Short mmCIF file of C-alpha atoms and ligand atoms in Angstrom, two decimals:
data_model
loop_
_atom_site.label_atom_id
_atom_site.label_comp_id
_atom_site.label_asym_id
_atom_site.label_seq_id
_atom_site.Cartn_x
_atom_site.Cartn_y
_atom_site.Cartn_z
CA MET A 97 100.12 129.79 115.44
CA SER A 98 101.43 129.12 118.94
CA ALA A 99 102.84 132.08 120.69
CA THR A 100 106.46 130.92 120.72
CA PRO A 101 108.12 129.69 117.58
CA ILE A 102 107.98 125.89 117.01
CA VAL A 103 111.47 124.38 117.44
CA ARG A 104 112.20 122.05 114.33
CA LEU A 105 112.96 118.66 116.09
CA GLY A 106 115.63 117.98 113.26
CA ILE A 107 117.96 120.32 115.16
CA ILE A 108 117.70 118.50 118.38
CA LYS A 109 120.47 115.90 118.33
CA GLU A 110 120.14 114.07 121.78
CA VAL A 111 117.44 112.36 123.51
CA THR A 112 118.24 114.10 126.76
CA ARG A 113 117.60 117.46 124.83
CA PHE A 114 114.38 116.23 123.46
CA GLN A 115 113.18 115.26 126.94
CA GLU A 116 114.12 118.66 128.19
CA HIS A 117 112.45 120.18 125.19
CA LEU A 118 109.03 118.48 126.16
CA ARG A 119 109.04 120.01 129.65
CA PRO A 120 107.96 123.73 128.91
CA LEU A 121 105.44 122.44 126.41
CA GLY A 122 103.64 120.87 129.30
CA VAL A 123 102.98 117.67 127.38
CA GLU A 124 103.19 114.28 128.65
CA ILE A 125 105.13 111.95 126.27
CA PRO A 126 107.00 108.93 127.63
CA CYS A 127 110.50 108.76 126.24
CA ASP A 128 113.21 106.23 127.11
CA ALA A 129 116.91 107.47 127.04
CA GLU A 130 118.31 104.21 125.99
CA ILE A 131 117.01 101.73 123.23
CA LEU A 132 116.94 98.18 124.34
CA ARG A 133 117.78 95.47 121.77
CA GLY A 134 116.84 92.11 120.79
CA GLY A 135 115.23 89.93 123.46
CA ASP A 136 115.26 92.97 125.79
CA SER A 137 113.39 95.22 123.54
CA PRO A 138 109.65 95.84 124.52
CA LEU A 139 109.04 96.46 120.78
CA LEU A 140 109.95 92.96 119.90
CA SER A 141 108.00 91.21 122.48
CA SER A 142 105.09 89.27 121.22
CA LEU A 143 101.43 89.73 122.12
CA THR A 144 98.83 87.13 122.70
CA PHE A 145 95.73 87.50 120.48
CA ALA A 146 92.61 85.38 120.21
CA ASP A 147 94.09 81.99 119.40
CA GLY A 148 97.49 82.98 118.37
CA THR A 149 100.29 85.65 118.80
CA ILE A 150 101.25 88.82 117.14
CA GLY A 151 105.03 88.68 116.87
CA ASN A 152 106.06 92.07 117.87
CA ARG A 153 104.69 95.57 118.91
CA ILE A 154 105.31 97.25 115.51
CA ALA A 155 102.31 98.00 113.50
CA ILE A 156 101.95 99.54 110.12
CA ASN A 157 98.91 101.83 109.94
CA PRO A 158 96.97 102.02 106.74
CA MET A 159 98.76 104.16 104.14
CA GLU A 160 96.96 104.72 100.82
CA GLY A 161 98.87 105.77 97.70
CA TRP A 162 96.25 107.04 95.20
CA ASP A 163 98.01 104.82 92.84
CA GLY A 164 95.63 101.95 91.86
CA MET A 165 94.42 101.41 88.31
CA PRO A 166 91.17 103.16 87.18
CA ASP A 167 89.28 99.93 87.87
CA GLY A 168 90.53 99.49 91.37
CA ARG A 169 93.34 96.90 90.82
CA PRO A 170 96.72 97.75 92.35
CA GLY A 171 99.36 99.37 90.30
CA GLU A 172 103.20 99.05 90.23
CA HIS A 173 103.53 101.63 92.94
CA THR A 174 100.97 100.09 95.18
CA VAL A 175 102.76 96.70 94.93
CA ARG A 176 106.10 98.50 95.90
CA ARG A 177 104.51 100.07 98.81
CA TRP A 178 103.16 96.83 100.14
CA ARG A 179 106.75 95.29 99.64
CA ARG A 180 107.97 97.94 101.93
CA PHE A 181 105.20 97.30 104.48
CA GLY A 182 106.69 93.84 104.69
CA GLN A 183 110.33 95.04 104.90
CA SER A 184 109.42 97.10 107.95
CA GLY A 185 109.44 93.94 110.12
CA ALA A 186 106.26 94.87 111.60
CA LYS A 187 104.10 91.93 112.73
CA LEU A 188 100.91 93.64 112.56
CA ILE A 189 99.79 95.08 109.34
CA TRP A 190 96.68 97.16 110.06
CA GLY A 191 94.80 97.17 106.74
CA GLY A 192 97.60 97.99 104.25
CA GLU A 193 95.38 100.74 102.97
CA ALA A 194 91.91 101.90 102.59
CA VAL A 195 90.10 99.50 100.11
CA ALA A 196 86.73 100.65 98.91
CA VAL A 197 83.95 98.07 99.11
CA THR A 198 82.35 99.52 95.79
CA HIS A 199 83.55 101.76 92.92
CA GLU A 200 81.12 104.32 94.19
CA GLY A 201 82.57 104.38 97.61
CA ARG A 202 86.12 105.36 96.45
CA ALA A 203 87.82 108.42 97.86
CA ASN A 204 89.69 108.98 94.69
CA PRO A 205 89.71 107.45 91.06
CA ASN A 206 92.90 105.46 91.93
CA GLN A 207 91.75 103.96 95.23
CA LEU A 208 91.82 100.15 95.49
CA VAL A 209 88.38 98.38 95.30
CA ILE A 210 87.76 94.88 96.44
CA GLY A 211 85.68 92.87 93.88
CA GLU A 212 86.05 89.83 91.58
CA HIS A 213 88.16 91.68 89.14
CA THR A 214 90.75 92.89 91.73
CA ARG A 215 90.98 89.52 93.47
CA GLU A 216 94.24 88.59 91.87
CA GLY A 217 95.71 91.99 92.43
CA LEU A 218 94.90 92.11 96.07
CA ALA A 219 96.22 88.47 96.50
CA GLN A 220 99.50 89.62 95.07
CA LEU A 221 99.70 92.56 97.61
CA ARG A 222 99.43 90.17 100.39
CA ALA A 223 101.83 87.74 98.84
CA VAL A 224 104.70 90.25 98.21
CA LEU A 225 104.26 91.63 101.77
CA ILE A 226 104.69 88.19 103.17
CA GLU A 227 107.70 87.41 100.87
CA GLU A 228 109.47 90.58 102.00
CA HIS A 229 108.48 90.08 105.59
CA LYS A 230 110.17 86.66 105.45
CA LYS A 231 113.31 88.03 104.23
CA ALA A 232 113.40 90.77 106.86
CA ALA A 233 112.27 88.85 109.76
CA GLY A 234 113.17 85.23 108.90
CA SER A 235 109.82 83.99 109.02
CA ASP A 236 106.17 84.90 108.90
CA ALA A 237 105.31 83.47 112.37
CA GLY A 238 103.15 85.97 114.38
CA LEU A 239 102.45 87.97 111.18
CA LEU A 240 98.86 89.35 111.30
CA ILE A 241 97.65 90.99 108.04
CA GLY A 242 94.38 92.93 107.75
CA LEU A 243 92.51 94.66 104.98
CA GLN A 244 90.96 98.00 105.77
CA LEU A 245 87.43 98.16 104.19
CA THR A 246 85.93 101.42 103.58
CA HIS A 247 83.25 103.46 101.96
CA SER A 248 84.22 107.14 101.61
CA GLY A 249 80.87 108.73 102.30
CA ARG A 250 81.05 112.52 102.24
CA TYR A 251 84.49 112.31 100.66
CA CYS A 252 83.54 110.03 97.64
CA ARG A 253 85.39 111.02 94.37
CA PRO A 254 85.28 107.73 92.32
CA ASN A 255 85.27 108.99 88.75
CA ALA A 256 87.59 112.10 88.68
CA HIS A 257 89.96 113.79 90.88
CA GLY A 258 88.22 117.15 90.61
CA ARG A 259 84.69 115.81 90.92
CA PRO A 260 83.49 115.22 94.43
CA GLU A 261 80.35 112.95 94.63
CA PRO A 262 79.40 113.03 98.36
CA ARG A 263 77.23 110.42 99.75
CA ILE A 264 76.16 111.96 103.07
CA LEU A 265 74.39 110.63 106.20
CA TYR A 266 72.98 114.04 107.38
CA ARG A 267 73.27 117.73 106.62
CA HIS A 268 76.36 119.29 108.37
CA PRO A 269 76.21 123.03 108.78
CA ILE A 270 80.07 123.48 108.24
CA LEU A 271 81.16 120.56 106.03
CA ASP A 272 78.17 120.81 103.64
CA ARG A 273 79.09 124.64 102.97
CA ARG A 274 82.73 123.50 102.26
CA LEU A 275 81.46 120.96 99.75
CA ASN A 276 79.06 123.42 98.20
CA LEU A 277 76.15 121.13 98.74
CA PRO A 278 72.91 122.71 97.61
CA ALA A 279 69.89 122.86 99.78
CA GLY A 280 68.07 119.84 98.47
CA TYR A 281 71.14 117.55 98.36
CA PRO A 282 70.10 113.98 99.22
CA VAL A 283 71.09 112.01 102.39
CA LEU A 284 71.52 108.22 101.96
CA SER A 285 68.26 106.48 102.65
CA ASP A 286 68.28 103.71 105.16
CA GLY A 287 67.77 101.34 102.19
CA GLU A 288 70.89 102.56 100.60
CA VAL A 289 72.64 102.26 103.82
CA ARG A 290 71.73 98.54 104.05
CA ALA A 291 73.01 97.97 100.45
CA VAL A 292 76.37 99.45 101.62
CA ILE A 293 76.46 97.12 104.57
CA GLU A 294 75.85 94.19 102.27
CA ASP A 295 78.87 95.42 100.19
CA PHE A 296 80.96 95.19 103.30
CA HIS A 297 79.81 91.54 104.06
CA ARG A 298 80.72 90.50 100.47
CA ALA A 299 84.09 92.38 100.70
CA ALA A 300 84.89 90.71 104.01
CA ARG A 301 84.12 87.31 102.58
CA MET A 302 86.48 87.88 99.80
CA ALA A 303 89.19 89.00 102.16
CA TRP A 304 88.79 85.83 103.99
CA GLU A 305 89.20 83.91 100.77
CA LEU A 306 92.25 85.79 100.00
CA GLY A 307 93.89 84.62 103.27
CA PHE A 308 93.67 88.00 105.22
CA ASP A 309 93.63 87.42 108.88
CA PHE A 310 91.15 90.26 109.71
CA VAL A 311 89.29 93.20 108.26
CA ASP A 312 89.06 96.63 109.65
CA VAL A 313 85.73 97.92 109.55
CA LYS A 314 86.93 101.64 109.30
CA HIS A 315 85.27 104.28 111.53
CA CYS A 316 87.58 107.22 111.22
CA HIS A 317 88.77 110.38 109.44
CA GLY A 318 85.33 111.59 108.36
CA TYR A 319 84.50 108.63 106.02
CA LEU A 320 81.07 106.91 106.16
CA GLY A 321 81.73 104.62 109.20
CA HIS A 322 82.78 107.56 111.22
CA GLU A 323 80.08 109.80 109.83
CA PHE A 324 77.42 107.28 111.46
CA LEU A 325 78.82 107.98 114.92
CA SER A 326 78.09 111.67 114.63
CA ALA A 327 74.71 111.26 112.89
CA HIS A 328 72.88 112.74 115.82
CA THR A 329 70.41 114.66 113.64
CA ARG A 330 69.77 111.86 111.16
CA GLU A 331 66.19 110.35 111.37
CA GLY A 332 65.48 106.67 110.94
CA ASN A 333 67.15 103.56 112.09
CA TYR A 334 70.89 104.68 111.67
CA GLY A 335 70.76 108.00 113.50
CA GLY A 336 70.00 109.78 116.80
CA SER A 337 70.50 107.48 119.58
CA PHE A 338 73.90 105.78 120.21
CA GLU A 339 72.25 102.43 119.55
CA ASN A 340 71.13 103.74 116.19
CA ARG A 341 74.37 105.44 115.28
CA THR A 342 76.25 102.08 115.87
CA ARG A 343 73.74 100.08 114.13
CA PHE A 344 75.93 100.20 111.00
CA LEU A 345 78.84 98.53 112.87
CA ARG A 346 76.53 95.97 114.41
CA GLU A 347 75.00 94.97 111.26
CA VAL A 348 78.30 94.82 109.24
CA VAL A 349 79.72 92.65 112.07
CA GLU A 350 76.65 90.33 112.21
CA GLY A 351 76.92 89.71 108.46
CA ILE A 352 80.55 89.17 108.41
CA ARG A 353 80.11 86.55 111.26
CA THR A 354 77.74 84.69 109.01
CA VAL A 355 79.67 84.87 105.65
CA ALA A 356 83.27 84.48 107.08
CA PRO A 357 82.91 83.14 110.75
CA HIS A 358 86.64 82.70 111.24
CA LEU A 359 87.66 86.07 109.95
CA LYS A 360 88.84 88.33 112.76
CA ILE A 361 87.39 91.92 112.78
CA GLY A 362 89.17 95.20 113.91
CA VAL A 363 88.08 98.67 113.99
CA ARG A 364 90.02 101.92 113.44
CA LEU A 365 88.39 104.64 115.36
CA SER A 366 88.68 108.40 115.36
CA ALA A 367 88.11 108.40 119.07
CA PHE A 368 87.70 112.26 119.30
CA ASP A 369 87.40 115.06 116.88
CA THR A 370 87.13 118.94 116.75
CA ILE A 371 85.50 121.67 114.92
CA PRO A 372 86.77 121.88 111.24
CA PHE A 373 89.73 124.30 111.03
CA ARG A 374 90.68 126.76 108.26
CA PRO A 375 93.63 129.16 107.61
CA ASP A 376 93.11 132.35 109.57
CA PRO A 377 92.15 134.71 106.62
CA ALA A 378 93.68 137.63 108.43
CA LYS A 379 97.12 135.99 108.34
CA SER A 380 96.99 134.28 104.92
CA SER A 381 97.89 135.62 101.47
CA PRO A 382 97.53 133.91 98.10
CA GLY A 383 99.43 130.62 98.17
CA LYS A 384 100.46 131.26 101.79
CA PRO A 385 97.90 129.86 104.33
CA GLY A 386 98.02 131.29 107.68
CA PRO A 387 97.78 129.46 110.98
CA GLY A 388 94.71 127.19 111.47
CA ILE A 389 91.71 128.47 113.52
CA PRO A 390 88.40 126.83 114.12
CA GLU A 391 85.35 127.63 112.10
CA ASP A 392 82.86 129.94 114.09
CA TYR A 393 80.77 127.63 116.11
CA GLU A 394 79.17 129.97 118.70
CA GLN A 395 75.85 129.67 117.00
CA LEU A 396 76.10 125.87 116.72
CA VAL A 397 76.29 124.96 120.46
CA PRO A 398 75.33 122.59 121.84
CA TYR A 399 77.07 121.01 118.83
CA GLN A 400 75.26 117.99 117.38
CA TRP A 401 77.58 117.14 114.41
CA GLY A 402 80.51 115.69 116.01
CA PHE A 403 81.62 112.38 117.82
CA GLY A 404 84.03 112.58 120.61
CA VAL A 405 83.67 116.45 121.14
CA GLU A 406 82.37 118.46 124.14
CA ALA A 407 78.82 119.68 122.83
CA ASN A 408 79.25 123.04 124.65
CA ARG A 409 83.01 123.49 123.63
CA PRO A 410 83.33 121.43 120.58
CA ILE A 411 87.06 122.08 120.14
CA GLU A 412 87.72 120.01 123.16
CA PRO A 413 87.75 116.19 122.94
CA ASP A 414 85.15 114.19 125.04
CA LEU A 415 85.88 110.49 125.32
CA THR A 416 82.58 109.48 126.89
CA GLU A 417 81.19 108.04 123.72
CA ALA A 418 84.59 106.52 122.68
CA VAL A 419 84.44 104.55 125.91
CA LYS A 420 80.88 103.41 125.11
CA PHE A 421 81.98 102.35 121.79
CA LEU A 422 84.93 100.36 122.85
CA ALA A 423 82.54 98.54 125.43
CA LEU A 424 80.28 97.79 122.34
CA LEU A 425 83.46 96.27 120.60
CA GLU A 426 84.01 94.00 123.57
CA GLU A 427 80.43 92.97 123.59
CA LEU A 428 80.73 92.08 119.83
CA GLN A 429 83.94 90.13 120.73
CA ILE A 430 86.05 92.42 118.55
CA GLY A 431 89.48 92.20 120.06
CA LEU A 432 91.55 94.70 117.96
CA VAL A 433 91.16 98.53 117.94
CA ASN A 434 93.23 101.24 116.29
CA ILE A 435 92.90 104.76 117.91
CA THR A 436 93.35 107.83 115.72
CA ALA A 437 91.43 111.08 115.66
CA GLY A 438 89.97 113.82 113.56
CA SER A 439 90.07 113.95 109.77
CA PRO A 440 92.75 114.86 107.13
CA TYR A 441 90.12 116.99 105.34
CA TYR A 442 89.09 119.21 108.14
CA ASN A 443 91.55 119.22 110.94
CA PRO A 444 94.88 117.74 109.79
CA HIS A 445 96.77 119.13 112.69
CA VAL A 446 94.80 116.80 114.97
CA GLN A 447 94.90 113.86 112.68
CA ARG A 448 98.54 113.85 111.43
CA PRO A 449 100.67 116.49 113.42
CA ALA A 450 103.05 118.19 111.06
CA LEU A 451 105.42 121.15 110.90
CA TYR A 452 104.83 121.78 107.17
CA PRO A 453 101.13 122.07 106.01
CA PRO A 454 99.78 120.28 102.97
CA SER A 455 98.71 122.40 99.96
CA ASP A 456 94.97 122.44 101.23
CA GLY A 457 96.08 122.86 104.93
CA TYR A 458 97.14 125.65 107.22
CA LEU A 459 100.20 126.45 109.44
CA PRO A 460 100.19 124.59 112.71
CA PRO A 461 97.90 126.20 115.32
CA GLU A 462 100.09 124.46 118.02
CA ASP A 463 103.29 122.87 118.46
CA PRO A 464 102.74 119.44 116.70
CA LEU A 465 103.96 117.68 119.78
CA VAL A 466 100.82 118.80 121.42
CA GLY A 467 98.85 116.98 118.87
CA VAL A 468 101.05 113.86 119.28
CA ALA A 469 100.53 114.05 122.97
CA ARG A 470 96.65 114.61 122.57
CA GLN A 471 96.40 111.21 120.69
CA MET A 472 98.74 109.34 123.02
CA ARG A 473 96.83 110.54 126.01
CA ALA A 474 93.40 109.47 124.62
CA THR A 475 94.72 106.08 123.60
CA ARG A 476 96.47 105.45 126.86
CA GLY A 477 93.18 106.38 128.83
CA LEU A 478 91.20 104.02 126.47
CA LYS A 479 93.91 101.16 126.98
CA GLU A 480 93.53 101.62 130.75
CA ARG A 481 89.77 101.35 130.55
CA PHE A 482 89.89 98.18 128.35
CA PRO A 483 92.90 96.20 129.19
CA ASN A 484 91.72 93.24 127.28
CA LEU A 485 91.60 94.95 123.91
CA ILE A 486 94.60 95.03 121.75
CA VAL A 487 95.10 98.93 121.23
CA VAL A 488 97.34 100.28 118.48
CA GLY A 489 98.50 103.78 118.82
CA THR A 490 98.75 106.47 116.08
CA ALA A 491 100.44 109.85 115.20
CA TYR A 492 104.02 109.08 116.24
CA SER A 493 105.69 110.14 112.91
CA TYR A 494 106.18 113.77 114.16
CA LEU A 495 108.58 112.42 116.72
CA GLN A 496 111.15 111.83 114.07
CA ASP A 497 114.56 110.63 115.47
CA PHE A 498 112.88 110.05 118.77
CA LEU A 499 110.16 107.89 117.62
CA PRO A 500 111.91 104.71 118.79
CA HIS A 501 112.48 106.12 122.20
CA VAL A 502 108.84 107.20 122.62
CA ALA A 503 107.60 104.01 121.11
CA GLN A 504 109.53 101.81 123.49
CA ALA A 505 108.48 103.83 126.42
CA ALA A 506 104.75 103.77 125.34
CA VAL A 507 104.74 99.98 124.92
CA ARG A 508 106.87 99.35 127.94
CA GLU A 509 104.62 101.39 130.29
CA GLY A 510 101.53 99.87 128.77
CA TRP A 511 100.08 103.02 127.13
CA VAL A 512 99.47 100.88 124.01
CA ASP A 513 99.95 97.29 122.80
CA ALA A 514 101.46 98.21 119.42
CA VAL A 515 102.82 101.39 117.90
CA GLY A 516 101.33 102.14 114.47
CA LEU A 517 103.54 104.02 111.86
CA GLY A 518 101.90 106.09 109.27
CA ARG A 519 104.01 108.62 107.29
CA MET A 520 107.22 107.14 108.60
CA THR A 521 106.23 103.98 106.74
CA LEU A 522 106.56 105.83 103.43
CA ALA A 523 109.83 107.35 104.34
CA TYR A 524 111.64 104.84 106.53
CA PRO A 525 109.53 101.78 107.14
CA GLU A 526 112.29 99.85 109.07
CA ILE A 527 112.94 102.58 111.55
CA LEU A 528 111.72 100.68 114.65
CA TRP A 529 113.08 97.30 113.38
CA ASP A 530 116.56 98.93 113.01
CA ALA A 531 116.34 100.64 116.34
CA ALA A 532 115.25 97.40 118.20
CA HIS A 533 117.99 95.45 116.59
CA GLY A 534 120.58 97.86 117.78
CA ARG A 535 121.18 99.40 114.28
CA ALA A 536 121.81 103.21 113.92
CA VAL A 537 118.66 104.99 112.77
CA GLU A 538 119.38 106.56 109.44
CA HIS A 539 118.76 110.24 110.12
CA LYS A 540 118.57 111.06 106.35
CA ARG A 541 115.51 108.83 106.02
CA VAL A 542 113.52 110.15 108.98
CA CYS A 543 110.30 111.64 108.00
CA ARG A 544 110.27 115.29 108.66
CA THR A 545 106.54 115.90 108.12
CA PHE A 546 106.96 117.82 104.92
CA SER A 547 103.48 116.76 103.92
CA ASP A 548 104.23 116.12 100.23
CA CYS A 549 102.59 112.72 100.68
CA THR A 550 99.34 114.62 101.25
CA THR A 551 100.01 117.54 98.81
CA ALA A 552 100.52 115.14 95.97
CA PRO A 553 97.14 113.46 96.11
CA ARG A 554 95.34 116.62 96.90
CA ASN A 555 96.55 117.61 93.32
CA GLY A 556 95.71 114.31 91.67
CA LEU A 557 99.09 112.70 91.85
CA PRO A 558 100.09 109.41 93.58
CA SER A 559 101.06 109.66 97.24
CA GLY A 560 104.63 108.81 98.26
CA CYS A 561 107.58 110.24 100.22
CA TYR A 562 108.84 112.66 97.33
CA PRO A 563 111.59 114.27 99.30
CA LEU A 564 113.27 111.30 101.05
CA ASP A 565 112.34 108.08 99.06
CA GLY A 566 114.75 107.96 96.14
CA TYR A 567 112.14 106.02 94.10
CA TYR A 568 110.51 109.31 93.28
CA LYS A 569 113.60 111.25 92.39
CA GLY A 570 113.47 112.64 88.96
CA SER A 571 110.17 110.92 88.23
CA GLU A 572 107.53 112.64 86.09
CA MET A 573 105.41 112.65 89.33
CA ALA A 574 108.05 114.56 91.12
CA VAL A 575 108.49 117.01 88.47
CA ARG A 576 104.73 117.64 88.46
CA LEU A 577 104.59 117.97 92.16
CA ALA A 578 107.38 120.64 92.12
CA ALA A 579 105.55 122.68 89.51
CA ILE A 580 102.49 122.42 91.65
CA LYS A 581 104.20 123.64 94.70
CA LYS A 582 105.92 126.52 92.92
CA GLN A 583 102.55 127.87 91.79
C1 FMN B 58 99.52 109.75 102.44
C2 FMN B 58 98.63 109.20 103.62
C3 FMN B 58 97.80 108.17 103.33
C4 FMN B 58 96.85 107.58 104.38
N1 FMN B 58 96.07 106.58 104.12
C5 FMN B 58 95.32 106.22 105.11
C6 FMN B 58 94.44 105.00 104.88
O1 FMN B 58 94.24 104.45 103.73
N2 FMN B 58 93.52 104.69 105.84
C7 FMN B 58 93.70 105.16 107.20
O2 FMN B 58 93.03 104.83 108.04
N3 FMN B 58 94.59 106.26 107.37
C8 FMN B 58 95.32 106.69 106.47
N4 FMN B 58 96.19 107.70 106.70
C9 FMN B 58 96.42 108.28 108.08
C10 FMN B 58 97.66 107.46 108.80
O3 FMN B 58 97.36 105.90 108.85
C11 FMN B 58 97.86 108.04 110.21
O4 FMN B 58 96.79 107.91 111.02
C12 FMN B 58 98.38 109.44 110.12
O5 FMN B 58 99.37 109.61 109.06
C13 FMN B 58 99.10 109.86 111.44
O6 FMN B 58 100.15 108.87 111.74
P1 FMN B 58 101.68 109.22 111.52
O7 FMN B 58 101.97 110.46 112.55
O8 FMN B 58 102.38 107.99 111.82
O9 FMN B 58 101.76 109.58 110.19
C14 FMN B 58 96.95 108.23 105.64
C15 FMN B 58 97.99 109.19 105.88
C16 FMN B 58 98.63 109.71 104.88
C17 FMN B 58 99.69 110.81 105.20
S1 SF4 B 59 106.44 113.40 102.17
FE1 SF4 B 59 107.81 112.06 103.29
S2 SF4 B 59 108.87 113.39 104.85
FE2 SF4 B 59 106.96 114.44 104.13
S3 SF4 B 59 105.41 113.87 105.47
FE3 SF4 B 59 105.29 112.41 103.94
S4 SF4 B 59 106.62 110.70 104.41
FE4 SF4 B 59 107.03 112.39 105.88
#
């Protein structure tokens, strides 16, 4: 845990106090004292993209709910979540949520799947989102909706919540141990990889037929696309050199351009990573995880199992290959990139900075503002290098009441083109829309990073903002979650 106690942001009432609070932390987070409204708001300015415009700078990052039907169709909670995406006023919907390209590639038995049998359900999600967006924003002009396509790779659990069925690309000295993979556990063959690539082509074609504007070829958070990027030790066509590790992306893109030539493509990228973390055993007791510490890695340097990490000190980010990757995106004429980091499975403090850990997490090893600033800094650096790419930023929810001030400053200063909302979308999807229209932010709805939206799915329940979203109050799901948290 950080040496000085972490100050709860909820007790800071004024933006000037928040600005002062940042100083001793030594983090660079831009923050405007005054929120501009309407035509003056940077957040409401439009963005030129390809042959059209994106109507404002508010993006909804993909937020999965673990609440689809067993066959991969959306359920009633899924439909409600997409309605709320629409109510946010955001003009860039980045994926909605992770949608598996096949049943085997699902991260949980309630993840959405894209296939003939789910066509109608996915069309409904898009339709309700547009319907609600029109009510909130007056029209759907400048609305860009993507679908995030995924294969969960190492984190596949398609058939039962308690039954991992990892599909791995290489043997990982730390993550294999965590997943209890025996010595002879198979890696996906190049032939199996090619079959997955074809699944992406089929899925993208369907997304196009359903009217989605783009698909995100997901490369983040430890799932399959991301694992390719760190497949240094893999043999064959998809591992080793940078060219081989990005072959998956190139072949997916090539096929999409053939089957759906007018469909736009985006990529969500974990631009950097770190060693997997675990609760410090010396400071943990049953049911009470201690602060996070990195797994021992001294015997593993130079580290060959990460993307965006310094090989000799793999707890530090290294953006060299992220820069190469974005250059490749430009070469492939992919104009949309969403920057995230790490993985929710092995370093959640990097991926989604929070004060309160999820049930499988650990206490924050640093002030979560350091985690926010780390992602913002990386994103800013990449935007500077690639001014022609549309870059969406991530990890703003921990900023809580000051999210609008920081989001406005980040867009105004050109650190990002659009600010992506993750957890805040579950708690208070309209926060930036309200702020930019001069409406008071509703403090009681602001996400406080309680992590129930992660604890619930880790225990086989649908995800949602149980503490703040009245929809869950008194529900059977909430009762079950409360019982789990008491154990
Ligand atoms: C419940 C939950 C579901 C998520 N689902 C997805 C997902 O389907 N795809 C994805 O790329 N990221 C997903 N994320 C990560 C978020 O998009 C985002 O990167 C992360 O929460 C950090 O942003 P924030 O600070 O705004 O929450 C999820 C996060 C949470 C908490
Ligand atoms: S459960 Fe609600 S308050 Fe807690 S992190 Fe998730 S969205 Fe935020």
